[in-house]
Coordinates of C-alpha atoms in Angstrom, one line a residue:
X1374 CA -7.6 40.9 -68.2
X1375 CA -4.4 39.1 -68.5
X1376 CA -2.6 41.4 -70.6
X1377 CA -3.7 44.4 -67.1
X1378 CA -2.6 41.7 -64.9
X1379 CA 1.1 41.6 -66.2
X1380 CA 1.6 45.1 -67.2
X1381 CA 0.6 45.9 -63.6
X1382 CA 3.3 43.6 -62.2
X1383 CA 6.1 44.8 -64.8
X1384 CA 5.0 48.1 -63.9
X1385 CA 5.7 47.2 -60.4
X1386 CA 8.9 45.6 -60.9
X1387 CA 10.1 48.1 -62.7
X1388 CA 9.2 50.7 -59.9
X1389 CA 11.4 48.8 -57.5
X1390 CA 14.2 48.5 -59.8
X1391 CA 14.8 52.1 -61.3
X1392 CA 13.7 53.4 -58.1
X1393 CA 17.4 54.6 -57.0
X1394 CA 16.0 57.4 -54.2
X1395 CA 14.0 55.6 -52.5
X1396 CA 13.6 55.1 -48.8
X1397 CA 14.2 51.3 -48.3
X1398 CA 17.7 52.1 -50.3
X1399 CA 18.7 54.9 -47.9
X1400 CA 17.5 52.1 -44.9
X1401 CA 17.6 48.9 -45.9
X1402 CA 14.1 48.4 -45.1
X1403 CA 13.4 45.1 -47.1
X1404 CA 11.6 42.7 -46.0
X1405 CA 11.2 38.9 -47.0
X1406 CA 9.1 36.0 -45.1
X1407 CA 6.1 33.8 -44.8
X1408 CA 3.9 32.2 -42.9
X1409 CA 0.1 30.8 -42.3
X1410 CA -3.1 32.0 -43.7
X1411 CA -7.1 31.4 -43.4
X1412 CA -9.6 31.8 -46.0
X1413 CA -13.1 31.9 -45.4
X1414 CA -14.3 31.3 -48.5
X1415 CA -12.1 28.1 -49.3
X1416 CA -12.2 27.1 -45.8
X1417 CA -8.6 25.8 -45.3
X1418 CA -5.2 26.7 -44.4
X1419 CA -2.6 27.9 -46.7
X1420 CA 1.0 28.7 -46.5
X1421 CA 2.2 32.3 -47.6
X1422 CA 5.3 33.6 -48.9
X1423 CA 5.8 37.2 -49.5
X1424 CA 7.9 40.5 -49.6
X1425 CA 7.4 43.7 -48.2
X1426 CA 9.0 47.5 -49.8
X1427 CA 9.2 50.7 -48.2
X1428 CA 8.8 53.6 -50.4
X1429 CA 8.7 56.1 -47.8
X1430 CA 8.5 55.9 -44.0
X1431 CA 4.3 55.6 -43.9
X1432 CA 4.0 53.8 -47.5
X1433 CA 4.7 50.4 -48.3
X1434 CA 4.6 48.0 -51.2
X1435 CA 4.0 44.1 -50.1
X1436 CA 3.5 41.3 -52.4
X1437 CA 3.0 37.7 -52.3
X1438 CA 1.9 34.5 -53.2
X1439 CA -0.2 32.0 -50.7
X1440 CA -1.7 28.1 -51.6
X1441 CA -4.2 26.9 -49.5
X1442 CA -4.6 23.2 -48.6
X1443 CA -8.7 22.2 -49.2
X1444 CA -9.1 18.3 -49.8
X1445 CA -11.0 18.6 -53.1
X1446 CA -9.2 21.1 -55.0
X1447 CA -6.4 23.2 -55.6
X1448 CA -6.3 27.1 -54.9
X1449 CA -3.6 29.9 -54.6
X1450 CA -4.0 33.3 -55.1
X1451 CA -1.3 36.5 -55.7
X1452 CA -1.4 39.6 -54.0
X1453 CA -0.2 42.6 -54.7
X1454 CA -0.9 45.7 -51.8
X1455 CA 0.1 49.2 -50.6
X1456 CA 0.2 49.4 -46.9
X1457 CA -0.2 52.9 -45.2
X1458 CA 1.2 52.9 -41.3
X1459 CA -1.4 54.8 -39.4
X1460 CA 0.3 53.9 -36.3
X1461 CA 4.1 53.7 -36.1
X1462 CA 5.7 53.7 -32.7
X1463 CA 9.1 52.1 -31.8
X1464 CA 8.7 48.6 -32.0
X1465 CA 4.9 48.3 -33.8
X1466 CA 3.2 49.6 -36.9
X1467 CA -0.7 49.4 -37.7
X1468 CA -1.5 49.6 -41.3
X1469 CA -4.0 49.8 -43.9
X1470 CA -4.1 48.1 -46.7
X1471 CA -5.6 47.9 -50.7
X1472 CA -4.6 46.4 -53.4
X1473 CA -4.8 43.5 -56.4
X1474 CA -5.8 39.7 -55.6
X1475 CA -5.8 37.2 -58.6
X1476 CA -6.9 33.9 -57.3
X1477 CA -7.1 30.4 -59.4
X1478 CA -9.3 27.1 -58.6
X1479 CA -9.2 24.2 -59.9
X1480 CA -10.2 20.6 -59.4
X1481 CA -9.9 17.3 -60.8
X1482 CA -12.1 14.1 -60.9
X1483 CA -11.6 10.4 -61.6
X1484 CA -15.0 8.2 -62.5
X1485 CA -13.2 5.3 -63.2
X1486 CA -14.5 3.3 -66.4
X1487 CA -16.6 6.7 -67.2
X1488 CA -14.1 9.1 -67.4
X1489 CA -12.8 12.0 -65.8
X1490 CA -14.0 15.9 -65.3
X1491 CA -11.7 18.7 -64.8
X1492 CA -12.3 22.4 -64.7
X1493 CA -10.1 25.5 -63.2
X1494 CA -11.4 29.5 -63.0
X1495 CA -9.5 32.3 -62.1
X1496 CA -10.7 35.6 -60.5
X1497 CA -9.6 39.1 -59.9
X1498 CA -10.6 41.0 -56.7
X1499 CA -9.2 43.9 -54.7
X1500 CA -8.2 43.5 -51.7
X1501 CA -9.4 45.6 -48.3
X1502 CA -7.8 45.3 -45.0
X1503 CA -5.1 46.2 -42.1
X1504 CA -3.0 44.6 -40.6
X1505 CA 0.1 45.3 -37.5
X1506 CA 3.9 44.3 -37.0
X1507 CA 5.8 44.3 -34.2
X1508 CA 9.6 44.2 -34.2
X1509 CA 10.9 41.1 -32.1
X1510 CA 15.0 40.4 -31.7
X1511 CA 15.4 38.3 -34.8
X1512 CA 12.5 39.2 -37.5
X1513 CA 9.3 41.2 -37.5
X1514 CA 6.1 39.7 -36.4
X1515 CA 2.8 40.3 -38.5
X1516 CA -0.7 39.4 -38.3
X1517 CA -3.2 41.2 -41.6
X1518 CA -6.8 40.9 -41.7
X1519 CA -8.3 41.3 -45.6
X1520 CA -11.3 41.3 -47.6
X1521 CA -11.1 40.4 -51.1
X1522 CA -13.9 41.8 -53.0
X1523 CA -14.5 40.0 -56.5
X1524 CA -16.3 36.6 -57.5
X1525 CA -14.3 35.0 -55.4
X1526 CA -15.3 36.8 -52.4
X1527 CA -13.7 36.0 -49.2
X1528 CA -12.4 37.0 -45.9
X1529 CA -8.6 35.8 -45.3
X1530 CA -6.6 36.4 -41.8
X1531 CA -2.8 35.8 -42.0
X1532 CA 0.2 35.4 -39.6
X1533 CA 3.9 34.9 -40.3
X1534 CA 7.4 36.3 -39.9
X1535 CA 9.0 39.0 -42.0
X1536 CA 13.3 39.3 -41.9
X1537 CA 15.2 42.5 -42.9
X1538 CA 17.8 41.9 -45.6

């Protein structure tokens, strides 16, 4: 599962760099930002850090990489998603979206004069969702609703800032 995992991201890098004729080259239409997310399943809030790659004007490639904040344990997933703009009008765009989610728990535990316990997992689901953006003077605005489907099964709504570089 590891050895899909990383040919599917060199795949994807490679896609953005040997990609000379694509769309966000002609237009610049890069994006890079972050901001918060919620996830059902771990129950906290998370901070989210991602970029976003238009291949043409209705298809876009977005990844990133959020940590949540649950008391007692550790979790952060990747994501990796194509977003398809159903709606694009000046100044907002509704998409859909599908894609890869590899998620890691772990936790830790101190007993004292018995010990310690310690044990981490790591899941693969897909992701499911849409999400909108609305153009603001200084950045791009987004909000994204998605459903990763796996072991790790959980509903995560998200809200940041995107720039143009």
């Amino acid at each position: 599962m590891k050895k899909l995992i990383l040919t599917s991201c060199v795949l994807f890098g490679l896609m953005f760099t040997f990609n000379s004729n694509s769309y966000a080259q002609e237009s610049s239409d890069i994006l890079v930002g972050g901001g918060l997310i919620y996830g059902t399943e771990v129950e906290a809030i998370g901070i989210q850090a991602g970029g976003k790659y238009a291949f043409t004007p209705e298809i876009s490639g977005a990844a990133d990489f959020a940590i949540y904040f649950p008391e007692n344990f550790d979790w952060w997933e990747l994501n990796a998603n194509v977003h398809y703009d159903f709606l694009a009008e000046e100044g907002m765009k509704v998409y859909g979206l599908g894609g890869l989610n590899y998620a890691t728990m772990s936790f830790s535990v101190d007993f004292g004069e018995f010990g310690s316990a310690s044990g981490s997992s790591s899941e693969v689901g897909l992701n499911l969702g849409g999400g909108a953006e609305f153009d603001v003077d200084f950045a791009n605005v987004y909000t994204e609703l998605k459903y990763v489907l796996g072991n790790a099964d959980q509903l995560a709504l998200s809200a940041g800032l995107r720039f143009n570089i």
